[in-house]
XYZ file of C-alpha atoms in Angstrom:
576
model
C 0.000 0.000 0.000
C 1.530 3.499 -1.069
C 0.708 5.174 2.526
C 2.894 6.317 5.048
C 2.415 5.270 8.996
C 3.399 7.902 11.666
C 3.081 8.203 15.633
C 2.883 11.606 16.393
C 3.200 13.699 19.578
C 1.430 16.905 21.456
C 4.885 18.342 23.130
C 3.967 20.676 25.352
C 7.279 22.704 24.836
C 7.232 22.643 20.915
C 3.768 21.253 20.203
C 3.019 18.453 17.187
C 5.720 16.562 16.426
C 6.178 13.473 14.222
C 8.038 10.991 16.247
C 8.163 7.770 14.131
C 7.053 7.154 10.589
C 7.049 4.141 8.310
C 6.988 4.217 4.618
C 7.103 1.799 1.618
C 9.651 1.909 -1.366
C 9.178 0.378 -4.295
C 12.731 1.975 -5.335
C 16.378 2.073 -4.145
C 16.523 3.072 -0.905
C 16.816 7.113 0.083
C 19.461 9.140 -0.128
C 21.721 8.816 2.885
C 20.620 5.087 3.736
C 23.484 2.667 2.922
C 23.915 -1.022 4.119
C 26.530 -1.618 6.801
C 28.553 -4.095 8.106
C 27.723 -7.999 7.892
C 25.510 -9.905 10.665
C 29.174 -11.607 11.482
C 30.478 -7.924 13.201
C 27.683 -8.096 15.663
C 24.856 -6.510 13.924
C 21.359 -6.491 15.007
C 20.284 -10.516 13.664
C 17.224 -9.975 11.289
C 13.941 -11.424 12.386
C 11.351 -12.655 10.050
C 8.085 -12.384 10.812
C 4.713 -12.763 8.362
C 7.657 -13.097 5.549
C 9.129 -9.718 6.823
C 12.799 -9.518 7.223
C 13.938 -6.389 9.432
C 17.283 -5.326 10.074
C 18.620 -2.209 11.866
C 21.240 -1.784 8.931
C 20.547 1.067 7.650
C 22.111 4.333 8.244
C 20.547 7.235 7.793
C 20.686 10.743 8.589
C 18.604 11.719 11.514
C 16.730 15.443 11.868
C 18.843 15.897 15.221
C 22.014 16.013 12.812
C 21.251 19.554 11.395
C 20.904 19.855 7.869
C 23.036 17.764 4.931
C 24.624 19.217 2.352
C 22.954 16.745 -0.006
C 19.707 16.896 1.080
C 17.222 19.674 0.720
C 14.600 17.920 3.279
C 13.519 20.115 5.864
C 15.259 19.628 9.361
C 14.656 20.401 12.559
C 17.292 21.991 15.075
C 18.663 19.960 18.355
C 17.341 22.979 20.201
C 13.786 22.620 18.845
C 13.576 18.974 20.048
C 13.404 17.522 23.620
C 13.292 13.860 25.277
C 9.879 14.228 24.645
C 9.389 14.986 20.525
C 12.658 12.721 19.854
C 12.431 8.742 19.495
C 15.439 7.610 17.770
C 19.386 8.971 19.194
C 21.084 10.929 16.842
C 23.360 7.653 15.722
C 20.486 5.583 15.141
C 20.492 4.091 12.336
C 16.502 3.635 11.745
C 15.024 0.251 10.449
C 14.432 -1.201 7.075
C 12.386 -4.502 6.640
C 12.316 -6.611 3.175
C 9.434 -7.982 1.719
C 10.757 -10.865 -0.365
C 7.521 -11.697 -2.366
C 7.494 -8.179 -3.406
C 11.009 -6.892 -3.396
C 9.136 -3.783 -1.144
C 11.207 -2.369 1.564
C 9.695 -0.794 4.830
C 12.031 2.102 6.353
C 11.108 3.830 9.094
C 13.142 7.373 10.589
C 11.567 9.756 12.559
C 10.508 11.856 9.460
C 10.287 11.063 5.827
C 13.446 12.187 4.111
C 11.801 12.879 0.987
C 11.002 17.410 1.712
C 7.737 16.715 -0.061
C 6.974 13.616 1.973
C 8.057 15.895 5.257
C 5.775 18.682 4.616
C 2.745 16.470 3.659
C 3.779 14.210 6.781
C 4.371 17.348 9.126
C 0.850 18.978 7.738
C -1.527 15.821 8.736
C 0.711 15.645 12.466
C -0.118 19.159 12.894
C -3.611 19.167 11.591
C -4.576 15.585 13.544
C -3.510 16.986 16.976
C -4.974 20.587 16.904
C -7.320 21.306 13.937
C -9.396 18.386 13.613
C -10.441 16.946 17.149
C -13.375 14.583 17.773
C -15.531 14.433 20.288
C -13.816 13.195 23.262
C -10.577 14.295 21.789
C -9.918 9.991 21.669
C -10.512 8.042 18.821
C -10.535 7.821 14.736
C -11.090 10.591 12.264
C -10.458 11.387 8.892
C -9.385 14.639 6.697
C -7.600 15.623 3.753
C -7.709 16.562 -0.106
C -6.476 16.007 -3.118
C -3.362 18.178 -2.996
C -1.808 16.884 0.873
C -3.272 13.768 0.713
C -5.922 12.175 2.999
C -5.223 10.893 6.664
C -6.709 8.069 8.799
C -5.594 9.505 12.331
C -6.588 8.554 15.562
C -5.853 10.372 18.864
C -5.312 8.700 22.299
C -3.703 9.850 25.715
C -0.932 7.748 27.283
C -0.472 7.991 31.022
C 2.535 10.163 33.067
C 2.708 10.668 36.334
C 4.688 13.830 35.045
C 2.247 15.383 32.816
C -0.408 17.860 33.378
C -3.362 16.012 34.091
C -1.255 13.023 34.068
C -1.509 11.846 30.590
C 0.313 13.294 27.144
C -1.278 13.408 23.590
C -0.661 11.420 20.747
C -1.921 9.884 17.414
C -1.364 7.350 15.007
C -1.703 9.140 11.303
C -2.067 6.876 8.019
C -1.477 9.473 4.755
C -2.057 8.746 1.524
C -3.561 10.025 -1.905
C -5.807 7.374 -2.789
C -9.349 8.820 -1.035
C -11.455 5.809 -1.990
C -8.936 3.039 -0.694
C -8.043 4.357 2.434
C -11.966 4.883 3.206
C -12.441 0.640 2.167
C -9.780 0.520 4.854
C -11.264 1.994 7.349
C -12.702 -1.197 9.433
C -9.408 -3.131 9.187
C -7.199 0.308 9.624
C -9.151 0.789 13.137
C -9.049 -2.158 14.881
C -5.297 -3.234 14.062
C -4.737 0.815 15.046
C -6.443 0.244 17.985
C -4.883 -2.838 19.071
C -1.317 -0.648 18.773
C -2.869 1.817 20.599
C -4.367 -0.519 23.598
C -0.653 -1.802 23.939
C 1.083 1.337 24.562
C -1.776 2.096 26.732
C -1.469 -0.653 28.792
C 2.426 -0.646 29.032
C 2.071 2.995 30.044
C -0.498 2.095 32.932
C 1.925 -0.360 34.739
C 4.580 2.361 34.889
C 2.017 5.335 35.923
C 0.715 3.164 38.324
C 3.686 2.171 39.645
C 5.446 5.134 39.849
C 2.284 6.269 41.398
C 2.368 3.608 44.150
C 5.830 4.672 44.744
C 5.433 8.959 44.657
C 2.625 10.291 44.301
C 2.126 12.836 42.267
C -1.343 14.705 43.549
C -0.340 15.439 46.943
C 2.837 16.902 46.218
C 1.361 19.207 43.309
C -1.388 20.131 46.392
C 1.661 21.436 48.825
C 2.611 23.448 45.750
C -0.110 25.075 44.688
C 1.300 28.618 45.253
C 4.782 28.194 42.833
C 4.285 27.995 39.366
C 3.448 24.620 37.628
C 5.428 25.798 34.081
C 8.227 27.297 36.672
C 8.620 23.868 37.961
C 9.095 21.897 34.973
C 12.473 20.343 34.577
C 14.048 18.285 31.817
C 12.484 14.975 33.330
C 9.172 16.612 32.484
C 9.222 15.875 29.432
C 9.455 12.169 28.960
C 10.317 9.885 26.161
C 7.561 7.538 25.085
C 9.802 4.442 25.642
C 10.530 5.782 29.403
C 6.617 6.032 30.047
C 6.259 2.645 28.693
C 9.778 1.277 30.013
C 10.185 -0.427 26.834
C 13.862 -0.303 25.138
C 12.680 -2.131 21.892
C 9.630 0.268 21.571
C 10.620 1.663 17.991
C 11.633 -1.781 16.795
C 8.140 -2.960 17.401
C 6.041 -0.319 16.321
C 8.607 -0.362 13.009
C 7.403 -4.045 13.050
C 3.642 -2.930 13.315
C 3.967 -0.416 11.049
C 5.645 -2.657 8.494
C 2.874 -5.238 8.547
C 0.331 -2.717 8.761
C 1.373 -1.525 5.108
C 1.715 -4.857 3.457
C -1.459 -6.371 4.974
C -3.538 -3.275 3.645
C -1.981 -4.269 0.805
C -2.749 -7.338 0.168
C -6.247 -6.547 1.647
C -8.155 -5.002 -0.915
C -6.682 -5.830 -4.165
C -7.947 -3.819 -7.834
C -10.616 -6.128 -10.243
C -12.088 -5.350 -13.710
C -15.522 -4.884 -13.650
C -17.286 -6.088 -16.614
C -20.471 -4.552 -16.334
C -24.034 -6.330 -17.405
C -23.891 -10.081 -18.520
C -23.767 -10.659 -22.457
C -26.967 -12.253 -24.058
C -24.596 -15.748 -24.112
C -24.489 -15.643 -20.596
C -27.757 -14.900 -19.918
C -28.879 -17.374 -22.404
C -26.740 -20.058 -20.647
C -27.869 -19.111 -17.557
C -31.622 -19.696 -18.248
C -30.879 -22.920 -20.723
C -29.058 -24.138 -17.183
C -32.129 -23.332 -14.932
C -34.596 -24.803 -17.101
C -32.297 -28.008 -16.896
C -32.222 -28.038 -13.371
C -36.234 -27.333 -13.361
C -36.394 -30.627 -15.365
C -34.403 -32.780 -13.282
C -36.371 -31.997 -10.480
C -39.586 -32.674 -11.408
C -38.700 -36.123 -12.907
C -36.298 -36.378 -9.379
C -40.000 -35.508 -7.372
C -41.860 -37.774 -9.861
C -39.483 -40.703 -8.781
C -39.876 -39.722 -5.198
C -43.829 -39.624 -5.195
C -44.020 -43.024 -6.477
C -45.191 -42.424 -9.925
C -43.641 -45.218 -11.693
C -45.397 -44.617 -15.023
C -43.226 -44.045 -18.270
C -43.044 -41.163 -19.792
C -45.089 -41.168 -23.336
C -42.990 -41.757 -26.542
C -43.376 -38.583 -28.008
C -42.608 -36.717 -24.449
C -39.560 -39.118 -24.425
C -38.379 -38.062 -28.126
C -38.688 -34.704 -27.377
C -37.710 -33.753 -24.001
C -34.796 -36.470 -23.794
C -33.094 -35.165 -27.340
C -33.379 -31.515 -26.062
C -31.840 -32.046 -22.707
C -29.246 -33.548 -24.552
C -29.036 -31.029 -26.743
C -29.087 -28.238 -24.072
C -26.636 -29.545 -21.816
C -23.798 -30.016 -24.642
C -24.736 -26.695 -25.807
C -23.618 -25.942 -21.895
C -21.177 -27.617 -21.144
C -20.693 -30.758 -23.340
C -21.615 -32.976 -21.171
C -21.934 -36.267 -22.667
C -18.310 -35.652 -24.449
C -16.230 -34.654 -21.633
C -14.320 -37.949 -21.922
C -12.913 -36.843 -25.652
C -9.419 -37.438 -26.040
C -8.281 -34.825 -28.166
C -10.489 -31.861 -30.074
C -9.865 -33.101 -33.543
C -10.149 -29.426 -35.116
C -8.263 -27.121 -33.201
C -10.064 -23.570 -34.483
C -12.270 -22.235 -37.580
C -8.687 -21.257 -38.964
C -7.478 -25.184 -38.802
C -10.807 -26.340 -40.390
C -10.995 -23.306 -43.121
C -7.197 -24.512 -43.488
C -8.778 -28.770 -43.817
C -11.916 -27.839 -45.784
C -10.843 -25.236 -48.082
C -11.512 -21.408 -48.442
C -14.176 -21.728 -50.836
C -15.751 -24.763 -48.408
C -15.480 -22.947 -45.608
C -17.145 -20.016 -46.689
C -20.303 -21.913 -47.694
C -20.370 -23.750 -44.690
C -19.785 -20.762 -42.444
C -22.347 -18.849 -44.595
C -25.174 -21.950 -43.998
C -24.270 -21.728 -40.382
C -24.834 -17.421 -39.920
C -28.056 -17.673 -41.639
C -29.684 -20.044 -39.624
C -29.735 -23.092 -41.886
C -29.233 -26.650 -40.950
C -25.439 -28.001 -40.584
C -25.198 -31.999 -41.282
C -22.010 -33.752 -41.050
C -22.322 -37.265 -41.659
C -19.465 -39.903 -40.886
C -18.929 -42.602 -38.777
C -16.551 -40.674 -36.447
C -18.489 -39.259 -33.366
C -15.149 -37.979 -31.697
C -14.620 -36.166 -35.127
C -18.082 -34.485 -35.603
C -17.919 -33.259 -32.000
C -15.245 -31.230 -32.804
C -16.675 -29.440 -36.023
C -19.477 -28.808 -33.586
C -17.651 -27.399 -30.871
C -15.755 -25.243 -33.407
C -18.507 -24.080 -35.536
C -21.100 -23.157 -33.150
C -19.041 -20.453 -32.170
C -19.616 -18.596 -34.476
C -23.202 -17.834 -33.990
C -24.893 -16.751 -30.398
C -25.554 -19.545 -27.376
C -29.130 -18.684 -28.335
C -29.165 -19.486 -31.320
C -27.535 -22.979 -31.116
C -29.383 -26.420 -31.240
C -27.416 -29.163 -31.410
C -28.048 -33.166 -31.596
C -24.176 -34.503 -31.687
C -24.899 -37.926 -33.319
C -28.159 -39.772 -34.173
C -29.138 -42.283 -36.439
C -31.702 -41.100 -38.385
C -32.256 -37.705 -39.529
C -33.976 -34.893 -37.244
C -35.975 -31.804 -39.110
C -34.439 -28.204 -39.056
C -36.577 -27.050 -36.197
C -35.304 -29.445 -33.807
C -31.665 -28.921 -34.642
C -29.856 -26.665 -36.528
C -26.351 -28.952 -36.039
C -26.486 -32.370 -36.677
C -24.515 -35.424 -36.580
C -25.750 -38.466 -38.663
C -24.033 -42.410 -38.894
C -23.208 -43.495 -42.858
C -26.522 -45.568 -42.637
C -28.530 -42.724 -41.753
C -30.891 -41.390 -44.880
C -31.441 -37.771 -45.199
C -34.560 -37.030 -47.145
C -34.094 -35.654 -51.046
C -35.723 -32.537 -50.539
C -33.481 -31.245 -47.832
C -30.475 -32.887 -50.067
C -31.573 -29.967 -52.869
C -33.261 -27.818 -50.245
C -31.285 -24.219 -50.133
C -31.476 -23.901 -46.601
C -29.547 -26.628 -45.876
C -25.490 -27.679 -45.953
C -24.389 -31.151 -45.895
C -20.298 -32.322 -45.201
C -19.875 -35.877 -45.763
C -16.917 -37.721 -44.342
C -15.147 -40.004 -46.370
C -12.564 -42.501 -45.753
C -9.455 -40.793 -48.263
C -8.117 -43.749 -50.594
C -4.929 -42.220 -49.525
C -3.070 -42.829 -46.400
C -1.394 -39.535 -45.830
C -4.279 -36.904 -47.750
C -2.682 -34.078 -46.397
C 1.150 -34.706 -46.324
C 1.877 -31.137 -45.885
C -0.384 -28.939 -43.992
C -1.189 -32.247 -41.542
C 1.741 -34.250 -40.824
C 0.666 -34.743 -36.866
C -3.179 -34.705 -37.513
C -3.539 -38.358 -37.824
C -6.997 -38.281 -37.425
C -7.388 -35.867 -39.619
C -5.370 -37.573 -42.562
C -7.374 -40.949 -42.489
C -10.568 -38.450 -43.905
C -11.973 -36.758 -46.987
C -14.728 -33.659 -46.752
C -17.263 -32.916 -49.167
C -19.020 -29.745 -48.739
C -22.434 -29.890 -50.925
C -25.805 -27.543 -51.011
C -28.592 -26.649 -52.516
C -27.982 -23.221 -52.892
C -23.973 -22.749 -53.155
C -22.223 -19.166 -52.012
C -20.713 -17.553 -55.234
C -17.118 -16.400 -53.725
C -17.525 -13.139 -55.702
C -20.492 -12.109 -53.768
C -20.472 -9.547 -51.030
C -22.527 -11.546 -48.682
C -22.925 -11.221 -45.206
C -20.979 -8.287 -43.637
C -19.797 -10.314 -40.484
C -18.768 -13.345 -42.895
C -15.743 -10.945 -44.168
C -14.911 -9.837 -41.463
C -14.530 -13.115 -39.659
C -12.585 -14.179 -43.190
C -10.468 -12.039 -43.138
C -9.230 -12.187 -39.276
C -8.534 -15.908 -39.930
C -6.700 -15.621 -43.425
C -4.898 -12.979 -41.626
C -1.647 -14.975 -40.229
C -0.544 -11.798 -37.827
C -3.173 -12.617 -35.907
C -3.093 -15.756 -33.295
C -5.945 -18.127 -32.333
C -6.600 -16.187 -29.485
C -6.989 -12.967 -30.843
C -9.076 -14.395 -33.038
C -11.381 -15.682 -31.220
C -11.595 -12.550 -29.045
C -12.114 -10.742 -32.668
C -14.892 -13.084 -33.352
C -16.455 -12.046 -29.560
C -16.349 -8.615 -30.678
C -18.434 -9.170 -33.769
C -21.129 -11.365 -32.007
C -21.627 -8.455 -29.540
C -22.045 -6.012 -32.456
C -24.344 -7.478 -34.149
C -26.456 -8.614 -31.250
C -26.809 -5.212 -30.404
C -28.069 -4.158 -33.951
C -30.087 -7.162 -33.326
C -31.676 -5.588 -30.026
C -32.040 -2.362 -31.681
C -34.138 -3.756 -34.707
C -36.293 -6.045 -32.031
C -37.065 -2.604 -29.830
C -37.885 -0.930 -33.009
C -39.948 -3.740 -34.824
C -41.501 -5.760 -32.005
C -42.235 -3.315 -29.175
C -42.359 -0.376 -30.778
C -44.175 -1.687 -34.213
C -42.688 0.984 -36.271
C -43.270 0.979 -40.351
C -41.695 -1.315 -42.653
C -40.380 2.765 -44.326
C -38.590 3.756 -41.060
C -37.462 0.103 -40.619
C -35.721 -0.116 -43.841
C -33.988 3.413 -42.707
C -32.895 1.968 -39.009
C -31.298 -0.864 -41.390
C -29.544 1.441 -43.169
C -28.247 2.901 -39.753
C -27.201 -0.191 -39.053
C -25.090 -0.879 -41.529
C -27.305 -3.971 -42.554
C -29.621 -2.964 -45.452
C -28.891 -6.207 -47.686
C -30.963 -8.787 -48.120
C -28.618 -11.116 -46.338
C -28.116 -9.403 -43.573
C -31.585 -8.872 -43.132
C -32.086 -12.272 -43.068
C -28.801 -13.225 -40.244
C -30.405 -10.082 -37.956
C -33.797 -12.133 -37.803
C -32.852 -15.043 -37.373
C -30.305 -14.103 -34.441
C -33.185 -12.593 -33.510
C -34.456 -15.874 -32.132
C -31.512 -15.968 -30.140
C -32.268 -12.904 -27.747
C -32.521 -14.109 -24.258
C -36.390 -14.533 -22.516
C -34.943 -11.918 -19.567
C -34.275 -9.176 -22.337
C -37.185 -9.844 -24.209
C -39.346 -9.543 -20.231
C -37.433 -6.063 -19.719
C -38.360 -4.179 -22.369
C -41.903 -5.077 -22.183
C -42.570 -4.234 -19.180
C -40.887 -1.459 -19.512
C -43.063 -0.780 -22.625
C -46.016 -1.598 -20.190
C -45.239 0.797 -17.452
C -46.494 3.999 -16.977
C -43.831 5.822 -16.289
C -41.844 5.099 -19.548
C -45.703 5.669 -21.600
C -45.831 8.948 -19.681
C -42.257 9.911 -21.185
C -42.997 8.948 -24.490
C -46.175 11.705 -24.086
């Protein structure tokens, strides 16, 4: 997390003062920090803790050293400081720790040596223990803007028996620029803060109180009610924070704290892509699944009332073949055991089939009109399937893998047939139909080039036949050149391909949605239709033809939206 952790003071000689800060750098390390000796010439030994490796190693100038000649940071003079506004000596070297996932180091000094980083630091220590109190003068607040940065701070008192009213002022301050992510961080921020906060605290008790039990300090402040309190003030007065809490390894902990604090915010909240409404394919998919589910379940409460009646045979031709059909249109079910895909992507089979094939076949396939492979290889037909179907939208897809006898166009639009399997004459010369028969090749090795590994492939002959053949010097369907020309395009890889062909799915459904709005719920003219399809893009007959019958494809949820939205009366009272 780019934020920087302080602990910051109330003197009552000089007022706010930062007195330890912890920051994060994802670069090399500040100017004036170096590496010293080894471990071997009795360095501080590093600890590791939560995959944190800290080290007191680093030297580094400290504010009580006057001002560098290499550094422009802003300093503060030894006279300006006291025991009180001062954690580390003046040859302390301040801590580092390594993150080794991230290769992030954690240093911590008692200001940032960055001047920037100092001012915006010495601002929000200034601002969180004066300007911006809340109630009770204890507990969490937040401030800031875009130019200093925004600030998680919370304020707490820690006991001494020297103070006046027997307790100093201090705060923990988290700065940073991001206003959003520090806000998100604001339940996790408060009660790791507060479990710093309850430590010092409690440390500082058992000294209070026992300096208490030992001198105490109301009395003797009683007897002297007539000199001076301010007059009586001494250097002991004001105290370090590690002599009120009588803990030498004070900074090394909180540098610990401080460290973790920063990488487990971190890794807290992490950044996602949000893709906004689902597609029609997923919403499609998503009703196809709950209608399966629907179906299982009354068949599973059939079984479990007792009704051990079979189904009738036309119920059982029907309803079996389109759960079939709907759950490989899911997920393949029934084929999840396939060794291999035989064709790898449209650009291997437009590569197998031919250019001129392919085209025919992909142009069958956009408008709508039935797909029949034929061959005695299931594995084999699978694969066209799985391939092919991609081209057009989930909701448009109907798809019997294999039978053995042939199933009309409005029950399938793919369909896999066995070599004894008849299909009728007039859908052999009908136009709205495309038929690829699978031959054994009389050849071993049909494609010794282009297929030396595709075994399966080799063993096979395609014949690509209609009833109403594409002329290759036709313009054709708009989305059928485009989609030609990304796969005869050898720049681009499979992948981007098929993200290309994702691209022009969602483009055309939407011209899709906008000519169902403007046709089916609205009920314009055939006049002002023909101009929307000029809008579009689409005024040719053929694309006419692919936007109604994609048409059919538009999910029952979209179709429900817009009319009842149609139906309302708030959206008839805008239209007035």
């Amino acid at each position: 997390m780019n934020a920087i952790v302080a602990l910051c003071h109330f003197c009552e000689l000089h007022g706010p003062r930062t007195l330890f800060c912890t920051e994060a750098l994802h670069s090399p390390l500040p100017q004036g920090a170096a590496y010293g000796d080894s471990l071997g010439q009795g360095e501080q030994a590093e600890e590791e803790e939560g995959g944190i490796q800290m080290s007191s190693r680093i030297r580094s100038h400290s504010p009580a050293d006057g001002v560098s000649a290499e550094s422009n940071s802003p300093r503060l003079k030894k006279s300006d400081m006291c025991e009180g506004c001062r954690s580390l000596d003046a040859c302390h070297p301040g801590y580092i720790s390594h993150d080794k996932e991230t290769s992030i180091k954690y240093v911590s000094h008692q200001h940032p040596n960055h001047p920037q980083l100092f001012s915006i630091v010495r601002q929000a220590c200034v601002r969180s223990l004066s300007c911006e109190v809340c109630p009770g003068r204890e507990g969490p607040i937040f401030f800031g803007d875009e130019q200093h940065g925004f600030v998680f701070s919370h304020t707490f008192f820690i006991k001494d028996s020297l103070a006046r009213g027997f307790q100093r002022w201090y705060s923990i301050i988290i700065v940073m620029m991001d206003r959003i992510y520090l806000i998100n961080s604001w339940p996790f921020l408060l009660s790791k803060i507060r479990g710093i906060i309850d430590e010092l605290q409690g440390k500082a008790l058992k000294v209070f109180e026992a300096e208490q039990f030992g001198c105490p300090q109301r009395p003797l402040r009683i007897n002297m009610a007539f000199t001076p309190f301010l007059h009586q003030r001494n250097g002991n007065a004001a105290r370090s924070l590690t002599s009120l809490t009588n803990d030498d390894n004070l900074w090394a902990c909180l540098h610990t704290s401080f460290a973790w604090l920063l990488k487990a915010c971190g890794c807290r909240l992490t950044e996602k892509l949000l893709e906004g409404a689902p597609t029609e394919d997923t919403l499609v998919q998503m009703e196809k699944q709950a209608d399966l589910e629907e179906e299982c379940a009354a068949w599973e409460s059939h079984e479990e009332e007792g009704q051990s009646r079979s189904p009738p045979e036309v119920l059982e031709g029907r309803e079996l073949s389109k759960c079939h059909t709907e759950s490989s249109a899911l997920s393949d079910c029934g084929w999840t055991m396939r060794r291999t895909a035989v064709f790898r992507s449209l650009r291997h089979m437009r590569q197998v089939l031919g250019a001129s094939a392919f085209r025919m076949l992909a142009w069958h396939i956009l408008m709508g009109n039935q797909v029949i492979w034929k061959g005695q290889d299931r594995e084999l037909i699978q694969s066209a399937f799985d391939v092919l179907q991609a081209m057009l939208p989930v909701g448009c897809v109907r798809v019997i893998p294999y039978s053995e006898k042939y199933e009309d166009a409005y029950r399938c639009n793919f369909l896999g047939l066995s070599p004894q399997a008849e299909i009728p004459l007039h859908v052999q010369s009908s136009e709205f139909a495309v038929m690829i028969d699978v031959r054994t090749a009389p050849r071993s090795n049909l494609y010794p080039v282009l297929f030396v590994d595709d075994e399966p492939l080799s063993k096979y002959e395609f014949a690509v036949t209609s009833g109403s053949p594409v002329a290759t010097d036709r313009v054709g369907l708009t989305i059928l050149n485009k989609i030609e020309a990304a796969l005869s395009n050898e720049n681009l890889s499979v992948d981007v391909v098929e993200q290309c062909l994702v691209c022009l799915k969602e483009e055309w459904m939407n011209k899709v949605k906008v000519l169902f709005k403007f046709t089916k719920v609205d009920s314009r003219p055939k006049e002002d239709t023909q101009k929307l399809l000029g809008i579009l893009g689409a005024s040719e007959e053929d694309n006419v033809k692919l936007l109604k019958f994609w048409m059919t494809g538009l999910s029952k949820t979209y179709k429900s939206h817009l009319m009842s939205s149609v139906r309302s009366p708030t959206s008839s009272e805008c239209r007035n």
